[in-house]
């Protein structure tokens, strides 16, 4: 199961595109509403989450995805249950994926120390000892997948498919949506 955390003010493209691509690959995905079942993104699009934070079954989790959007990132960072879930995902050896400003959450928690990462330029200064690749759209280091911004939503989502289902599955999804980037 892949859980995608949605806090108020999340970046819609960074949550919806990867979730859609994962589902096209046959991966079970659940959107998690931090404050309840409906969550409004940074551009006013309201999404109905599949589950609330209290309904997450951590023992079934193979990946936890953190979309960016400064409001969404702040919502996640201020929610003790959300940060506990992130720590639990790491402790369980799950994949952790974050895009845009969200890699800063992992950096603040010490998870990206001396790891390669990508993130939005607005959080470069918050990345601590992470080795930020300022040019890469998507970076994989260990069980962490990080990406730059909304423009990297497709490459990020396809990389998530690849790490969970393999390169052939990612190529099939890429071909199916006619992604040429």
Short mmCIF file of C-alpha atoms in Angstrom, two decimals:
data_model
loop_
_atom_site.label_atom_id
_atom_site.label_comp_id
_atom_site.label_asym_id
_atom_site.label_seq_id
_atom_site.Cartn_x
_atom_site.Cartn_y
_atom_site.Cartn_z
CA UNK A 1 0.00 0.00 0.00
CA UNK A 2 1.17 3.50 -0.87
CA UNK A 3 -0.13 6.29 1.33
CA UNK A 4 -0.06 9.89 0.08
CA UNK A 5 -0.38 12.48 2.87
CA UNK A 6 -2.60 15.48 2.16
CA UNK A 7 -2.39 18.50 4.44
CA UNK A 8 -4.32 21.71 3.77
CA UNK A 9 -2.47 23.65 1.07
CA UNK A 10 -0.81 20.64 -0.62
CA UNK A 11 0.35 21.06 -4.22
CA UNK A 12 -2.31 19.29 -6.26
CA UNK A 13 -0.17 18.13 -9.20
CA UNK A 14 2.45 16.67 -6.85
CA UNK A 15 -0.17 14.48 -5.16
CA UNK A 16 -2.59 13.59 -7.95
CA UNK A 17 -0.18 12.83 -10.82
CA UNK A 18 2.02 10.35 -8.87
CA UNK A 19 -1.05 8.68 -7.34
CA UNK A 20 -2.65 8.30 -10.76
CA UNK A 21 0.51 6.83 -12.30
CA UNK A 22 0.90 4.38 -9.42
CA UNK A 23 -2.71 3.26 -9.78
CA UNK A 24 -2.23 2.77 -13.53
CA UNK A 25 0.61 0.40 -12.62
CA UNK A 26 -1.70 -1.60 -10.37
CA UNK A 27 -0.32 -0.25 -7.09
CA UNK A 28 -2.81 0.17 -4.26
CA UNK A 29 -2.83 3.87 -3.31
CA UNK A 30 -4.72 5.67 -0.57
CA UNK A 31 -4.86 9.42 -0.10
CA UNK A 32 -4.68 10.34 3.58
CA UNK A 33 -6.46 13.46 4.86
CA UNK A 34 -4.59 14.92 7.81
CA UNK A 35 -7.38 17.16 9.06
CA UNK A 36 -10.30 15.01 7.87
CA UNK A 37 -11.77 13.43 4.75
CA UNK A 38 -11.72 16.56 2.56
CA UNK A 39 -8.55 18.54 1.94
CA UNK A 40 -8.11 21.69 -0.14
CA UNK A 41 -4.91 22.15 -2.10
CA UNK A 42 -2.89 25.30 -2.65
CA UNK A 43 -4.81 26.17 -5.82
CA UNK A 44 -8.29 25.71 -4.38
CA UNK A 45 -8.94 22.15 -5.58
CA UNK A 46 -10.67 20.11 -2.90
CA UNK A 47 -9.95 16.38 -2.76
CA UNK A 48 -11.78 13.68 -0.86
CA UNK A 49 -9.21 11.49 0.84
CA UNK A 50 -9.58 7.71 0.92
CA UNK A 51 -8.73 7.52 4.63
CA UNK A 52 -7.92 9.75 7.55
CA UNK A 53 -4.60 9.64 9.35
CA UNK A 54 -6.13 7.53 12.12
CA UNK A 55 -7.16 4.88 9.56
CA UNK A 56 -3.68 4.30 8.11
CA UNK A 57 -2.55 0.69 8.52
CA UNK A 58 1.20 1.12 8.95
CA UNK A 59 1.85 -2.62 8.76
CA UNK A 60 0.54 -2.60 5.16
CA UNK A 61 2.58 0.44 4.08
CA UNK A 62 5.34 -0.02 1.51
CA UNK A 63 5.70 3.66 0.61
CA UNK A 64 4.74 7.01 2.11
CA UNK A 65 4.53 9.99 -0.26
CA UNK A 66 4.78 13.62 0.88
CA UNK A 67 3.57 16.17 -1.69
CA UNK A 68 4.85 19.72 -1.48
CA UNK A 69 2.96 22.96 -1.31
CA UNK A 70 4.09 25.18 1.54
CA UNK A 71 0.73 24.94 3.32
CA UNK A 72 0.67 21.16 3.01
CA UNK A 73 4.26 20.87 4.22
CA UNK A 74 3.50 23.09 7.24
CA UNK A 75 0.40 20.98 7.99
CA UNK A 76 2.47 17.78 7.97
CA UNK A 77 5.28 19.26 10.08
CA UNK A 78 2.85 20.53 12.73
CA UNK A 79 0.95 17.23 13.00
CA UNK A 80 2.56 14.93 15.55
CA UNK A 81 0.69 11.89 14.18
CA UNK A 82 1.93 12.64 10.64
CA UNK A 83 5.54 13.01 11.74
CA UNK A 84 5.22 9.83 13.82
CA UNK A 85 3.96 8.02 10.71
CA UNK A 86 6.96 9.29 8.72
CA UNK A 87 9.30 7.99 11.44
CA UNK A 88 7.44 4.67 11.54
CA UNK A 89 7.73 4.33 7.75
CA UNK A 90 11.49 4.78 8.03
CA UNK A 91 11.74 2.37 10.96
CA UNK A 92 9.78 -0.25 8.99
CA UNK A 93 12.08 0.13 5.97
CA UNK A 94 9.36 1.58 3.74
CA UNK A 95 10.10 3.82 0.80
CA UNK A 96 9.80 7.53 1.63
CA UNK A 97 9.08 9.87 -1.26
CA UNK A 98 8.89 13.67 -1.11
CA UNK A 99 8.61 16.39 -3.74
CA UNK A 100 9.08 20.16 -3.89
CA UNK A 101 9.25 21.61 -0.35
CA UNK A 102 8.43 18.26 1.29
CA UNK A 103 12.01 16.89 1.27
CA UNK A 104 12.67 19.57 3.90
CA UNK A 105 10.43 17.57 6.28
CA UNK A 106 12.72 14.57 5.90
CA UNK A 107 15.78 16.82 6.27
CA UNK A 108 14.40 18.38 9.48
CA UNK A 109 13.88 14.86 10.84
CA UNK A 110 17.53 14.00 10.06
CA UNK A 111 16.61 11.38 7.48
CA UNK A 112 18.48 12.95 4.56
CA UNK A 113 21.76 13.60 6.36
CA UNK A 114 24.56 13.04 3.82
CA UNK A 115 22.09 11.65 1.27
CA UNK A 116 21.57 12.91 -2.26
CA UNK A 117 18.27 14.73 -2.71
CA UNK A 118 16.29 17.02 -4.98
CA UNK A 119 13.94 19.74 -3.77
CA UNK A 120 12.47 23.11 -4.62
CA UNK A 121 14.99 25.99 -4.49
CA UNK A 122 12.80 27.66 -1.84
CA UNK A 123 13.97 25.04 0.70
CA UNK A 124 17.62 24.58 -0.31
CA UNK A 125 18.73 26.37 2.85
CA UNK A 126 16.60 24.01 5.00
CA UNK A 127 18.15 20.78 3.74
CA UNK A 128 20.86 20.52 6.39
CA UNK A 129 23.63 18.10 5.44
CA UNK A 130 21.72 16.60 2.49
CA UNK A 131 23.65 16.67 -0.78
CA UNK A 132 21.13 18.64 -2.82
CA UNK A 133 21.38 18.12 -6.56
CA UNK A 134 20.19 21.48 -7.83
CA UNK A 135 19.76 20.24 -11.41
CA UNK A 136 18.11 16.82 -11.05
CA UNK A 137 14.34 16.54 -11.25
CA UNK A 138 14.28 13.25 -9.32
CA UNK A 139 16.88 11.63 -7.06
CA UNK A 140 16.88 8.16 -5.49
CA UNK A 141 19.22 7.49 -2.57
CA UNK A 142 18.61 4.31 -0.61
CA UNK A 143 14.88 4.06 0.14
CA UNK A 144 14.32 7.80 -0.40
CA UNK A 145 12.93 9.34 -3.60
CA UNK A 146 12.95 13.13 -3.79
CA UNK A 147 11.99 15.54 -6.54
CA UNK A 148 12.18 19.23 -7.44
CA UNK A 149 8.70 20.66 -7.92
CA UNK A 150 5.32 20.39 -9.66
CA UNK A 151 7.06 20.26 -13.05
CA UNK A 152 8.67 16.99 -11.95
CA UNK A 153 5.34 15.34 -11.01
CA UNK A 154 5.41 12.94 -13.99
CA UNK A 155 9.09 11.89 -13.66
CA UNK A 156 8.58 11.58 -9.89
CA UNK A 157 5.47 9.41 -10.28
CA UNK A 158 7.15 7.23 -12.89
CA UNK A 159 10.17 6.76 -10.61
CA UNK A 160 7.83 5.67 -7.81
CA UNK A 161 6.33 3.09 -10.17
CA UNK A 162 9.84 1.96 -11.12
CA UNK A 163 11.09 1.46 -7.56
CA UNK A 164 7.96 -0.49 -6.59
CA UNK A 165 7.15 -2.43 -9.78
CA UNK A 166 10.27 -2.27 -11.95
CA UNK A 167 11.46 -0.44 -15.05
CA UNK A 168 9.20 -2.40 -17.41
CA UNK A 169 6.07 -1.41 -15.48
CA UNK A 170 7.19 2.23 -15.42
CA UNK A 171 7.79 2.14 -19.19
CA UNK A 172 4.34 0.65 -19.77
CA UNK A 173 2.71 3.45 -17.74
CA UNK A 174 4.89 6.06 -19.53
CA UNK A 175 3.78 4.71 -22.91
CA UNK A 176 0.16 4.50 -21.78
CA UNK A 177 -0.01 8.19 -20.91
CA UNK A 178 2.19 9.19 -23.86
CA UNK A 179 4.70 10.91 -21.58
CA UNK A 180 7.71 12.02 -23.60
CA UNK A 181 9.59 14.18 -21.07
#
